[in-house]
XYZ file of C-alpha atoms in Angstrom:
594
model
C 177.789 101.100 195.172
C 178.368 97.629 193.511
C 175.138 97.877 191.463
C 176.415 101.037 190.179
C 178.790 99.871 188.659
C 177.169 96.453 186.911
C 175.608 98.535 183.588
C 179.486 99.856 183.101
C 181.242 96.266 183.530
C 178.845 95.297 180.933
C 179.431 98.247 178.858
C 183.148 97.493 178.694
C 182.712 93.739 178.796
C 180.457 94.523 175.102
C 183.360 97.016 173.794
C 186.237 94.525 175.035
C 184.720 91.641 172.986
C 183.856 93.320 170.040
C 187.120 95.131 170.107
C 188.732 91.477 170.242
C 186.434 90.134 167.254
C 187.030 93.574 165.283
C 188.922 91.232 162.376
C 185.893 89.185 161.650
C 185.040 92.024 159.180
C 187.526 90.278 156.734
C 186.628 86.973 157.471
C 184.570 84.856 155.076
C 183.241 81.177 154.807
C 185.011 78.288 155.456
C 185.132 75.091 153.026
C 184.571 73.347 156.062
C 181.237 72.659 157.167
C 180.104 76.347 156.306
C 178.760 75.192 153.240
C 177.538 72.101 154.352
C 175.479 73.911 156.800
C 174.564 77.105 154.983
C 175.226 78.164 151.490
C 174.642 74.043 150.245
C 172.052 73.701 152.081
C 169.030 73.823 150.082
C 166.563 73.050 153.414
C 167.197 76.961 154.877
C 168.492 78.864 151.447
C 165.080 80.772 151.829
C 165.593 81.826 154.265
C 163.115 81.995 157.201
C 159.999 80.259 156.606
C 157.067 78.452 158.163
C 158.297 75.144 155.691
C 161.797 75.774 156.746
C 161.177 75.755 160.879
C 159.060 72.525 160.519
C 162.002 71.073 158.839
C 164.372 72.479 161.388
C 161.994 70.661 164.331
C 161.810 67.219 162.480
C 165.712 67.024 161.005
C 168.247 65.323 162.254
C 171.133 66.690 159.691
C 174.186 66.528 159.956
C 173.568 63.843 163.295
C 172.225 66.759 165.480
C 168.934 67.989 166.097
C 169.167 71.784 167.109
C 166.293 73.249 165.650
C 166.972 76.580 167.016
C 170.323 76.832 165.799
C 168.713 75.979 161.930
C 166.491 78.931 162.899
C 169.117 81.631 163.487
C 170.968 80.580 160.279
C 167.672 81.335 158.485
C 167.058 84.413 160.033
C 170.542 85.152 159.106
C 169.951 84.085 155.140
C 167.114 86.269 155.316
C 168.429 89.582 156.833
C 171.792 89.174 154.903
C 171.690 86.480 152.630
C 175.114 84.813 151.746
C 177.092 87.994 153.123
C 179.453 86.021 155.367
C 179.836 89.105 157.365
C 176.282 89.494 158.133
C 176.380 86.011 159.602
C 179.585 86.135 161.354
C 177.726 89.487 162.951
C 174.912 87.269 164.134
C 177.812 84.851 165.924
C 179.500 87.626 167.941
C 176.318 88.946 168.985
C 175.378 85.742 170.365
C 179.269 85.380 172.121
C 178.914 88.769 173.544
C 175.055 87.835 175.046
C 176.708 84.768 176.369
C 179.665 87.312 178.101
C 177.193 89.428 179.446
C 175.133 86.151 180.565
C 177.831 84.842 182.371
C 178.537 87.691 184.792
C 174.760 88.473 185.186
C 174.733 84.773 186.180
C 177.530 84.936 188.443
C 177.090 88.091 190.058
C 173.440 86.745 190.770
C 174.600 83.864 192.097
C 177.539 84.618 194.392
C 176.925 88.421 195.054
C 180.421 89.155 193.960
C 181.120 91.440 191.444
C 184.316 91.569 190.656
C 185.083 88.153 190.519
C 182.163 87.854 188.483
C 183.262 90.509 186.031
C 186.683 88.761 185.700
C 185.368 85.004 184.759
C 182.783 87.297 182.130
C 185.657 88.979 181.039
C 187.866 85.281 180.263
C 185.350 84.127 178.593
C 184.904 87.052 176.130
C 188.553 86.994 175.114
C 190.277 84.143 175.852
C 191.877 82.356 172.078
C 190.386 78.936 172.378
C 186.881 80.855 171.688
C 187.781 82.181 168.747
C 186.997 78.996 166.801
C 183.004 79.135 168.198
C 182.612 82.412 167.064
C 184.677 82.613 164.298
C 183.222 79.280 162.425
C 179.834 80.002 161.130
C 179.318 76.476 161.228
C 179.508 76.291 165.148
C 176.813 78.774 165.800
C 175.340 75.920 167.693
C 178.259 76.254 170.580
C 177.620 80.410 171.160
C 173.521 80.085 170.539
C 174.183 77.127 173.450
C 176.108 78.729 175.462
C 173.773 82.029 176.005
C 170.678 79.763 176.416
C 172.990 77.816 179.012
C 173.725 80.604 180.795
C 170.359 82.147 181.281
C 169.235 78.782 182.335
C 171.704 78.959 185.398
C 170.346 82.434 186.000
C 167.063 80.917 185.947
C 167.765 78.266 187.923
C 169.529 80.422 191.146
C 165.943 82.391 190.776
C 164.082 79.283 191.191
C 165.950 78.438 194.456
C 165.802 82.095 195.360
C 162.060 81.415 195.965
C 160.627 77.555 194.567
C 157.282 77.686 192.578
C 155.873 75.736 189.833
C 155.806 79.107 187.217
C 159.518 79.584 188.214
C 160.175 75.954 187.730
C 158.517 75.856 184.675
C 160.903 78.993 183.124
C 164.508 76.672 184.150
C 162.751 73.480 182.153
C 161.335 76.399 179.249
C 165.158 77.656 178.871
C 167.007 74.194 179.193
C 164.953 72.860 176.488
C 166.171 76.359 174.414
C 169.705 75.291 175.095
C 169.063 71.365 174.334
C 167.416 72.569 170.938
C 170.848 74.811 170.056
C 173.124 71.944 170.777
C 173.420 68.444 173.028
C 176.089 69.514 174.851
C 173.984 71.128 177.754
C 173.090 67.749 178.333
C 175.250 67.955 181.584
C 173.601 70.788 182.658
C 171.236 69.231 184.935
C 174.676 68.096 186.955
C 176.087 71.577 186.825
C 172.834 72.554 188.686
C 173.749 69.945 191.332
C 177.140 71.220 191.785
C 175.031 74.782 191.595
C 173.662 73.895 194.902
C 176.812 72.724 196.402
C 178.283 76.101 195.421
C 177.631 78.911 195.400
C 173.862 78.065 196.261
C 174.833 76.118 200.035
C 171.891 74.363 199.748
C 173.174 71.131 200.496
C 173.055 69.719 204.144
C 174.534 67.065 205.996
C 171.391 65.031 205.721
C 170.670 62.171 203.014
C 167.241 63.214 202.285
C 167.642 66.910 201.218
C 170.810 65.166 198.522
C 168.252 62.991 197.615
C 165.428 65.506 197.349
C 168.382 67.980 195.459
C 168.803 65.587 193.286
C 165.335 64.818 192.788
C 164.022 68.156 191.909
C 166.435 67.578 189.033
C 164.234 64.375 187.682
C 162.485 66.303 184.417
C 165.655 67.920 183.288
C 167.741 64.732 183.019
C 164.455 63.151 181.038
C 165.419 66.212 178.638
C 168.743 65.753 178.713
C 168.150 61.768 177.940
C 165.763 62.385 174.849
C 168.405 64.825 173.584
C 170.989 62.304 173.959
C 169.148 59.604 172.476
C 168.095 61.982 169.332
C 171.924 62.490 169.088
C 172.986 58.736 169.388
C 170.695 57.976 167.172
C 171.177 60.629 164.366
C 175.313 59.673 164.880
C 174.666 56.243 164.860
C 172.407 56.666 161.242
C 174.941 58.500 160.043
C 178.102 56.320 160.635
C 179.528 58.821 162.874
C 180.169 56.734 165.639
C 183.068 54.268 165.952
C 182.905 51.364 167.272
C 185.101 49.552 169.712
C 186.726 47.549 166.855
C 188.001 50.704 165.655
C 189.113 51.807 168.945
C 189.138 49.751 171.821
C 187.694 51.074 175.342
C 191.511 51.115 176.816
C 192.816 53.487 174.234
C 189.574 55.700 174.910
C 190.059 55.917 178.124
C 194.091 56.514 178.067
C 193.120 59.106 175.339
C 190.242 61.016 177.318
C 192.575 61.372 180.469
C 195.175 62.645 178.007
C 192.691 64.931 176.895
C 191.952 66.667 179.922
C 195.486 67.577 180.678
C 195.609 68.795 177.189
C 192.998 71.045 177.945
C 193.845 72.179 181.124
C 197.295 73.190 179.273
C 195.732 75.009 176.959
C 193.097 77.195 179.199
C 196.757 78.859 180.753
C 199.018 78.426 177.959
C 196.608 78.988 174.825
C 199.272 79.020 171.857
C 199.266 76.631 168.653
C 195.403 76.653 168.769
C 194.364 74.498 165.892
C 190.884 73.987 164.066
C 191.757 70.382 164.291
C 193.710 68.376 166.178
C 194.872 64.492 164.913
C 194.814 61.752 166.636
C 198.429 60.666 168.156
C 199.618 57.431 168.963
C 199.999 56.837 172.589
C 203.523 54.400 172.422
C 204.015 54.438 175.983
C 202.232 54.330 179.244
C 204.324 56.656 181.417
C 202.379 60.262 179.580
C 199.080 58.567 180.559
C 200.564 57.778 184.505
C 201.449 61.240 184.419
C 198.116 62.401 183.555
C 196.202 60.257 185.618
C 198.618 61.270 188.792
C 198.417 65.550 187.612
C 194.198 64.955 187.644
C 194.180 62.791 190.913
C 195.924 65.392 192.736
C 194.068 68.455 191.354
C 190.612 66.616 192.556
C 192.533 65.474 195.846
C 193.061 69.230 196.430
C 190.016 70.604 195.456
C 188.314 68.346 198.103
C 190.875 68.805 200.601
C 190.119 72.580 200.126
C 186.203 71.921 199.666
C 185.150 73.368 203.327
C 187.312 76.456 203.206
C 187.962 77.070 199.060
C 184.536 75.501 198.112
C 184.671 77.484 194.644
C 187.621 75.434 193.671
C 185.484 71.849 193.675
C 182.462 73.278 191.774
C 184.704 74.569 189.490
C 187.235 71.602 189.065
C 183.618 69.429 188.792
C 182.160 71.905 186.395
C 185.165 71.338 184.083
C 185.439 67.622 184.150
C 181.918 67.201 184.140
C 180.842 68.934 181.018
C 183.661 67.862 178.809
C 182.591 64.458 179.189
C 180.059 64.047 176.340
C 183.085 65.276 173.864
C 185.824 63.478 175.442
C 185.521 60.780 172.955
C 184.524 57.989 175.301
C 182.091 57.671 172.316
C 183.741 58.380 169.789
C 182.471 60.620 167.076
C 185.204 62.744 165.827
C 188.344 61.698 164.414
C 190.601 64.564 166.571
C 190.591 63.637 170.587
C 190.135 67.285 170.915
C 188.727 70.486 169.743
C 188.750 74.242 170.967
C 185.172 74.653 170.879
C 184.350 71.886 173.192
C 186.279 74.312 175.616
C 183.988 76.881 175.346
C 181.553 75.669 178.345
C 183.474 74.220 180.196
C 186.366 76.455 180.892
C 184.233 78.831 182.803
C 184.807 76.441 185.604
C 188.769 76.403 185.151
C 187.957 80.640 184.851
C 185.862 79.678 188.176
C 189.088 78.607 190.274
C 191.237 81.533 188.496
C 188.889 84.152 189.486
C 188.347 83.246 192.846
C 191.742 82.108 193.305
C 193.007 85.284 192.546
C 190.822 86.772 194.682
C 192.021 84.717 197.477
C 195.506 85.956 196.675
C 194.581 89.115 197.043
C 193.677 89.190 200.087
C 195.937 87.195 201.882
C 199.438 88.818 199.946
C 197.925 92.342 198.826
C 198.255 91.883 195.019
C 197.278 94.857 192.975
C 193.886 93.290 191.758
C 193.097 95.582 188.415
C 196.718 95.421 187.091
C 196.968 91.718 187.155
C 193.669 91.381 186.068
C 193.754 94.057 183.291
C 197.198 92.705 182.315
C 195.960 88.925 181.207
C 192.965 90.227 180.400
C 194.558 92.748 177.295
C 197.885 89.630 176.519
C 194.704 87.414 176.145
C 192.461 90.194 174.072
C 195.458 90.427 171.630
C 195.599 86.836 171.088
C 192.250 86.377 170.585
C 192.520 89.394 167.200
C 195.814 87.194 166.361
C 193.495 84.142 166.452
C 190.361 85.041 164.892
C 192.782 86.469 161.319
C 193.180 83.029 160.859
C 190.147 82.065 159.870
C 189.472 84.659 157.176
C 189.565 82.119 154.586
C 189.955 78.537 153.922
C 193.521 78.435 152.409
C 194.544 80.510 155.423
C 192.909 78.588 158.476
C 194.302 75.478 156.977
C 198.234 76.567 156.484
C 198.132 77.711 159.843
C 196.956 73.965 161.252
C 199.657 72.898 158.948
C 202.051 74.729 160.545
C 200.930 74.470 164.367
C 200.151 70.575 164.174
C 201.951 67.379 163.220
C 200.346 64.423 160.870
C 197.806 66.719 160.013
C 196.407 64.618 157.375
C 192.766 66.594 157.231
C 194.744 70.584 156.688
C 196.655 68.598 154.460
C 193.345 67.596 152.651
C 191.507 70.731 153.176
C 194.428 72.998 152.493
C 194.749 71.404 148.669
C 191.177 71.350 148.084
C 191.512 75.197 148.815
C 194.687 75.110 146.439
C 192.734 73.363 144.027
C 190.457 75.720 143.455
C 192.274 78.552 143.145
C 194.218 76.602 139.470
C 197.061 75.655 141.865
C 197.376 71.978 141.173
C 200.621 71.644 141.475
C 201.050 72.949 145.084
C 197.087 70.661 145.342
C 198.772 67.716 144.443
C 201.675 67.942 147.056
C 199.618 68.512 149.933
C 197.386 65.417 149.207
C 200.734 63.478 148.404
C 201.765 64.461 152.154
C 198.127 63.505 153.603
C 198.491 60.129 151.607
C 201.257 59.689 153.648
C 200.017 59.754 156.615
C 196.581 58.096 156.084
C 196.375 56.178 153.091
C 193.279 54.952 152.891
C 190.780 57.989 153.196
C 188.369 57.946 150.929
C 187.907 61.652 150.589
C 191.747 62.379 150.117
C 191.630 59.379 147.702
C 188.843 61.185 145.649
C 190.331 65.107 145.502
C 193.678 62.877 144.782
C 191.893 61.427 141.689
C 190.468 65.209 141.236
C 193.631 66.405 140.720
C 195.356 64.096 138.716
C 192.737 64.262 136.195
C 192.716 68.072 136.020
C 196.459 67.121 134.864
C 195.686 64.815 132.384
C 197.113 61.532 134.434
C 194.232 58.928 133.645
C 195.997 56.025 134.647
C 197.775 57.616 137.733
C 194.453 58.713 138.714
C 192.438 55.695 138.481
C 194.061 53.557 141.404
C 192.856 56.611 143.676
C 189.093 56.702 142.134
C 188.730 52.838 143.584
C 190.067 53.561 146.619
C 188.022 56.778 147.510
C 184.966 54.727 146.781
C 183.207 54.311 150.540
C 183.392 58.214 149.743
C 181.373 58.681 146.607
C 179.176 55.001 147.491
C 177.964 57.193 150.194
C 177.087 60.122 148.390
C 176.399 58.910 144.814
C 177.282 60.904 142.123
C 176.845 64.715 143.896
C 180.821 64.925 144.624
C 181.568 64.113 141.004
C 178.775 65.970 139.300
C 179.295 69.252 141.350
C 183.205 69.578 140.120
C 182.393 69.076 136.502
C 180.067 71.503 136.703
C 182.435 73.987 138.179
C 185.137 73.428 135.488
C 182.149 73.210 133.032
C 181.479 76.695 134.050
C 185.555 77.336 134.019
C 185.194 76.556 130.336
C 188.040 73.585 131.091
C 185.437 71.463 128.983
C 188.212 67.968 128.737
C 188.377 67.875 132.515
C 184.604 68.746 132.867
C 183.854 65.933 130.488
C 186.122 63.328 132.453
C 184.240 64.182 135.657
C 180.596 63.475 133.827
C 182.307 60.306 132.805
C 182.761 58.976 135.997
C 179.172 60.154 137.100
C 178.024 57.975 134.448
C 180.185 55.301 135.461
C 178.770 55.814 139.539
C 175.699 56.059 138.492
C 174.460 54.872 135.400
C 171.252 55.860 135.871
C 171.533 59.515 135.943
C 170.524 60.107 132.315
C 170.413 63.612 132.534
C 174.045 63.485 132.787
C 174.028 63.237 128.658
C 172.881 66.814 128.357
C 176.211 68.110 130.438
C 178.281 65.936 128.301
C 176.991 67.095 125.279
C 177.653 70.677 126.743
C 181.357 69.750 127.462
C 181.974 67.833 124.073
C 180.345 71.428 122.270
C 182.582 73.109 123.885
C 185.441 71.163 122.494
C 184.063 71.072 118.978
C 182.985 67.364 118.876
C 179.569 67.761 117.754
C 179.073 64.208 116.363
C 179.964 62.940 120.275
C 177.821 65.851 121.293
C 175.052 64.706 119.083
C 175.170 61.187 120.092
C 175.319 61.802 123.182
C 172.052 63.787 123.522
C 170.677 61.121 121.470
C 171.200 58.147 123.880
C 170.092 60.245 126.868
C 166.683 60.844 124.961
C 166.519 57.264 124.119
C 166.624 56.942 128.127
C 164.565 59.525 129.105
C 160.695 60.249 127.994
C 159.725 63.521 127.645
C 162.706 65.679 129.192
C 162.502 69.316 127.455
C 165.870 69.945 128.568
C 167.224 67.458 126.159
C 166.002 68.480 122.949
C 166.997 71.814 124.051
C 170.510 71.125 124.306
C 170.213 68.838 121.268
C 168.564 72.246 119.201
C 171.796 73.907 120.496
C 173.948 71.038 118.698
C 172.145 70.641 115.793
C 172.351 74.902 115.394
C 176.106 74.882 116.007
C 176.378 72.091 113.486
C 175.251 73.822 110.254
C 171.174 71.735 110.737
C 168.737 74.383 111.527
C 165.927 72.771 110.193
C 166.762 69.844 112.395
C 167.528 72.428 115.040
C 164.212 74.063 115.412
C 162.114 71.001 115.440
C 164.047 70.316 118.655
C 163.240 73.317 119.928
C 159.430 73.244 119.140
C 159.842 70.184 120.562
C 161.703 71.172 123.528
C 158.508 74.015 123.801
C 156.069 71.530 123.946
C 157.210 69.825 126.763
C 158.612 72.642 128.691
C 157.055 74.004 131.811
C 155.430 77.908 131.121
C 157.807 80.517 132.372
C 159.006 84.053 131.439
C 162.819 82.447 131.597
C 162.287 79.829 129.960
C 160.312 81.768 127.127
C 163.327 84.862 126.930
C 165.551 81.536 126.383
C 163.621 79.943 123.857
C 163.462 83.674 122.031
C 167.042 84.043 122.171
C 167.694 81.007 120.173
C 165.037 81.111 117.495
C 163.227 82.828 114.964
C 160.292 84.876 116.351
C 158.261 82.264 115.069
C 158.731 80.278 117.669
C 157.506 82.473 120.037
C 154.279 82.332 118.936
């Protein structure tokens, strides 16, 4: 009867999800991290290639290697391109083949179906997800979690029946899930706590632990390359803190405070966050209590460990697999984030499930209303959730208002504002960032942005020096990429203040000449314009795109003789092309198409 009824909890487990999701249609990219990782990044923008997946294998980019996860945002570019609804398609996908992973997993496992169905069911809708599958950027955590989860359902069919093929499948899907994201490093323990439930195969004997543990050898040697390929890429990167910054005291009095945090928000999910600040921890007696509410939990899970053995594999499950992002090595500047929940709550879900069950039995409960109760409070919170994140301005205003000392929605939230023309409202938020953390070189640069924009030269310069770790570490790009935005705004006196400073970061970049000359045309200076050009051919041999520009200046200025020397010249060094031949045609006389 029970396998009856598995294709139809899947069924509804697919429409309950995807009912839950249903406002992703109307959400877009993020300016944070989305276009870092997709639309910026010039490595997968064709889309999927044979170049591109040798690239994805070999990079460690943004300090992770997860080739797979490059893959799928390829395969994404080229089914749908930079439709951000094609791509937040691909995400929920993946969440719901994690769902239905789960309970296959599960059910396989334990034999129970119900139960099974329930923790599936959590999963799928409960808020703290939403920022997994709502963030492009962390398609990493769902494309993990699926491979993570078939991996366990590997794994219980290994022990089911032990050969070397079936061995060979767990280490074939691990290695999926290690190349989608690091975090199933801890999945070789979860397979130990596996066997301890709901697999019994532990016994009261020291050698079969040992040879348990054992059997595990070539999936922690995975799990250690991983985590060494992650170290590493953090480490090149300046992503990871060191204990000057943050001594190992405060870490650990912050990771305990952590894990109450979290447990808090698996059963009270409400002022969810896309980032979460640091707070100071003035005194001791919030970390006692923390330390005391964990102790007792694990006291009681092992008390109950003979006749509630679910509740220690699950308590173990959740402790154990948040700890490569509770910030004992530090490598985010918020102690916490809702997609590090995403794994790891299925143990807390674990407890609930079974716990319930327990409940059920012993007080006569009426198991679907409870169940279908949370499960729809949860669904709507989850739709509530996921409209946040239909665009930048509105993600951000919503951390703003759920957090406090929020210095990065205060950042992100006026760079949002700033490109919509508000620079007022722009300059306000970074004013109350500022406040909070005065030294950050970012908020010290989009600071200086928007000070310019208003014409405040000498308000704005104090904030260029300070924001300079920020554009030290990535030259020029920063400054370049806004003056070509207000370039293409036709705001040419901000655009040229922003090629300025390029110059002044980099005074090698000679091409920058040609934008200034494009930004002093536009205001009517052609002398600067022409001078301009001038000194960057001076600096550069041979660059077509010069003499080009300097044709343009010398046409505007009343000199076409002069002019169409430039361009001949400009031809003559200028790569063949049917653009750039319709563009040299649209300038001159048809003789110089010949």
């Amino acid at each position: 009867m029970q396998n009856n009824l598995k294709m139809p909890i899947i069924f509804v487990l697919i429409v309950l999800t995807f009912g839950a999701y249903f406002g992703l249609k109307d959400c877009g990219f993020v300016n944070y991290d989305d276009y870092k990782y997709v639309i910026d990044n010039y490595n997968i923008n064709g889309g999927l290639t044979l170049g591109g997946i040798v690239w994805a294998l070999k990079t460690s980019y943004f300090s992770y290697w997860h080739p797979l996860t490059w893959i799928s945002h390829m395969a994404d570019i080229s089914m749908f391109g930079f439709n951000p609804h094609g791509h937040h398609l691909s995400s929920l996908i993946f969440h719901i083949g994690a769902v239905v992973a789960v309970f296959l997993f599960l059910r396989y496992a334990t034999g129970m179906l119900w139960q099974s169905a329930f923790v599936a069911a959590l999963f799928a809708v409960h808020p703290i997800n939403v920022e997994s599958v709502a963030w492009v950027a962390e398609r990493k955590n769902v494309l993990c979690a699926l491979w993570w989860f078939i991996t366990a359902s590997a794994y219980v069919y290994y022990t089911r029946g032990p050969a070397v093929g079936r061995y060979f499948i767990v280490c074939l899907c691990y290695l999926c899930a290690l190349m989608s994201k690091p975090m199933a490093v801890t999945l070789p323990v979860v397979m130990i706590i596996l066997d301890y439930w709901p697999l019994n195969r532990f016994e009261r004997k020291m050698p079969r632990a040992l040879y348990l543990v054992s059997e595990k050898i070539p999936f922690f040697a995975l799990s250690a390359f991983s985590s060494f390929i992650t170290i590493y890429g953090q480490a090149r990167n300046e992503a990871v803190a060191s204990l000057s910054e943050s001594s190992i005291g405060f870490r650990l009095a912050s990771a305990v405070v952590s894990y109450v945090t979290y447990l808090k928000k698996a059963f009270w999910p409400v002022g969810l966050s896309v980032f979460y600040p640091y707070t100071g921890i003035d005194s001791p007696w919030p970390v006692v209590f923390c330390v005391a509410a964990l102790a007792v939990i694990t006291w009681v899970a092992v008390w109950l460990r003979n006749t509630r053995p679910y509740f220690l594999a699950g308590w173990a499950w959740f402790i154990v697999t948040l700890v490569p992002v509770i910030q004992l090595v530090q490598t985010s500047a918020a102690p916490i984030a809702d997609r590090y929940a995403y794994i790891p709550f299925v143990g807390i879900f674990i407890i609930v499930s079974w716990g319930i069950s327990d409940l059920i039995r012993k007080y006569r409960i009426i198991p679907a209303a409870c169940a279908s109760a949370i499960i729809i409070v949860l669904a709507i919170m989850t739709h509530r959730q996921t409209g946040y994140w239909q665009d930048t301005g509105t993600l951000f205003r919503h951390s703003i208002d759920v957090t406090e000392n929020n210095f990065l929605a205060h950042n992100l939230y006026g760079t949002h504002l700033l490109s919509t023309g508000k620079t007022d409202e722009a300059l306000e938020q970074f004013t109350r960032a500022l406040a909070i953390i005065p030294d950050y070189p970012a908020l010290n640069f989009n600071m200086w942005s928007a000070l310019i924009i208003k014409g405040r030269k000498a308000e704005a310069e104090p904030y260029f020096i300070k924001s300079m770790p920020y554009w030290a570490v990535d030259g020029d790009a920063a400054v370049f990429k806004l003056g070509i935005s207000y370039l293409r705004q036709k705001n040419y006196a901000v655009a040229l203040e922003f090629f300025l400073k390029v110059l002044a970061i980099n005074p090698q970049n000679k091409l920058i000449y040609k934008y200034m000359a494009m930004a002093l045309m536009g205001l009517h200076r052609y002398e600067d314009a022409l001078a301009s050009i001038d000194t960057g051919i001076g600096a550069v041999t041979g660059n077509w795109e010069l003499f080009y520009q300097k044709g343009l200046v010398l046409k505007e200025m009343g000199r076409p003789e002069e002019a169409v020397l430039n361009f001949k010249e400009a031809r003559r060094l200028a790569p063949s092309g049917q653009n750039i031949d319709n563009m040299f045609k649209s300038v001159l006389a048809p003789e110089l198409a010949k």
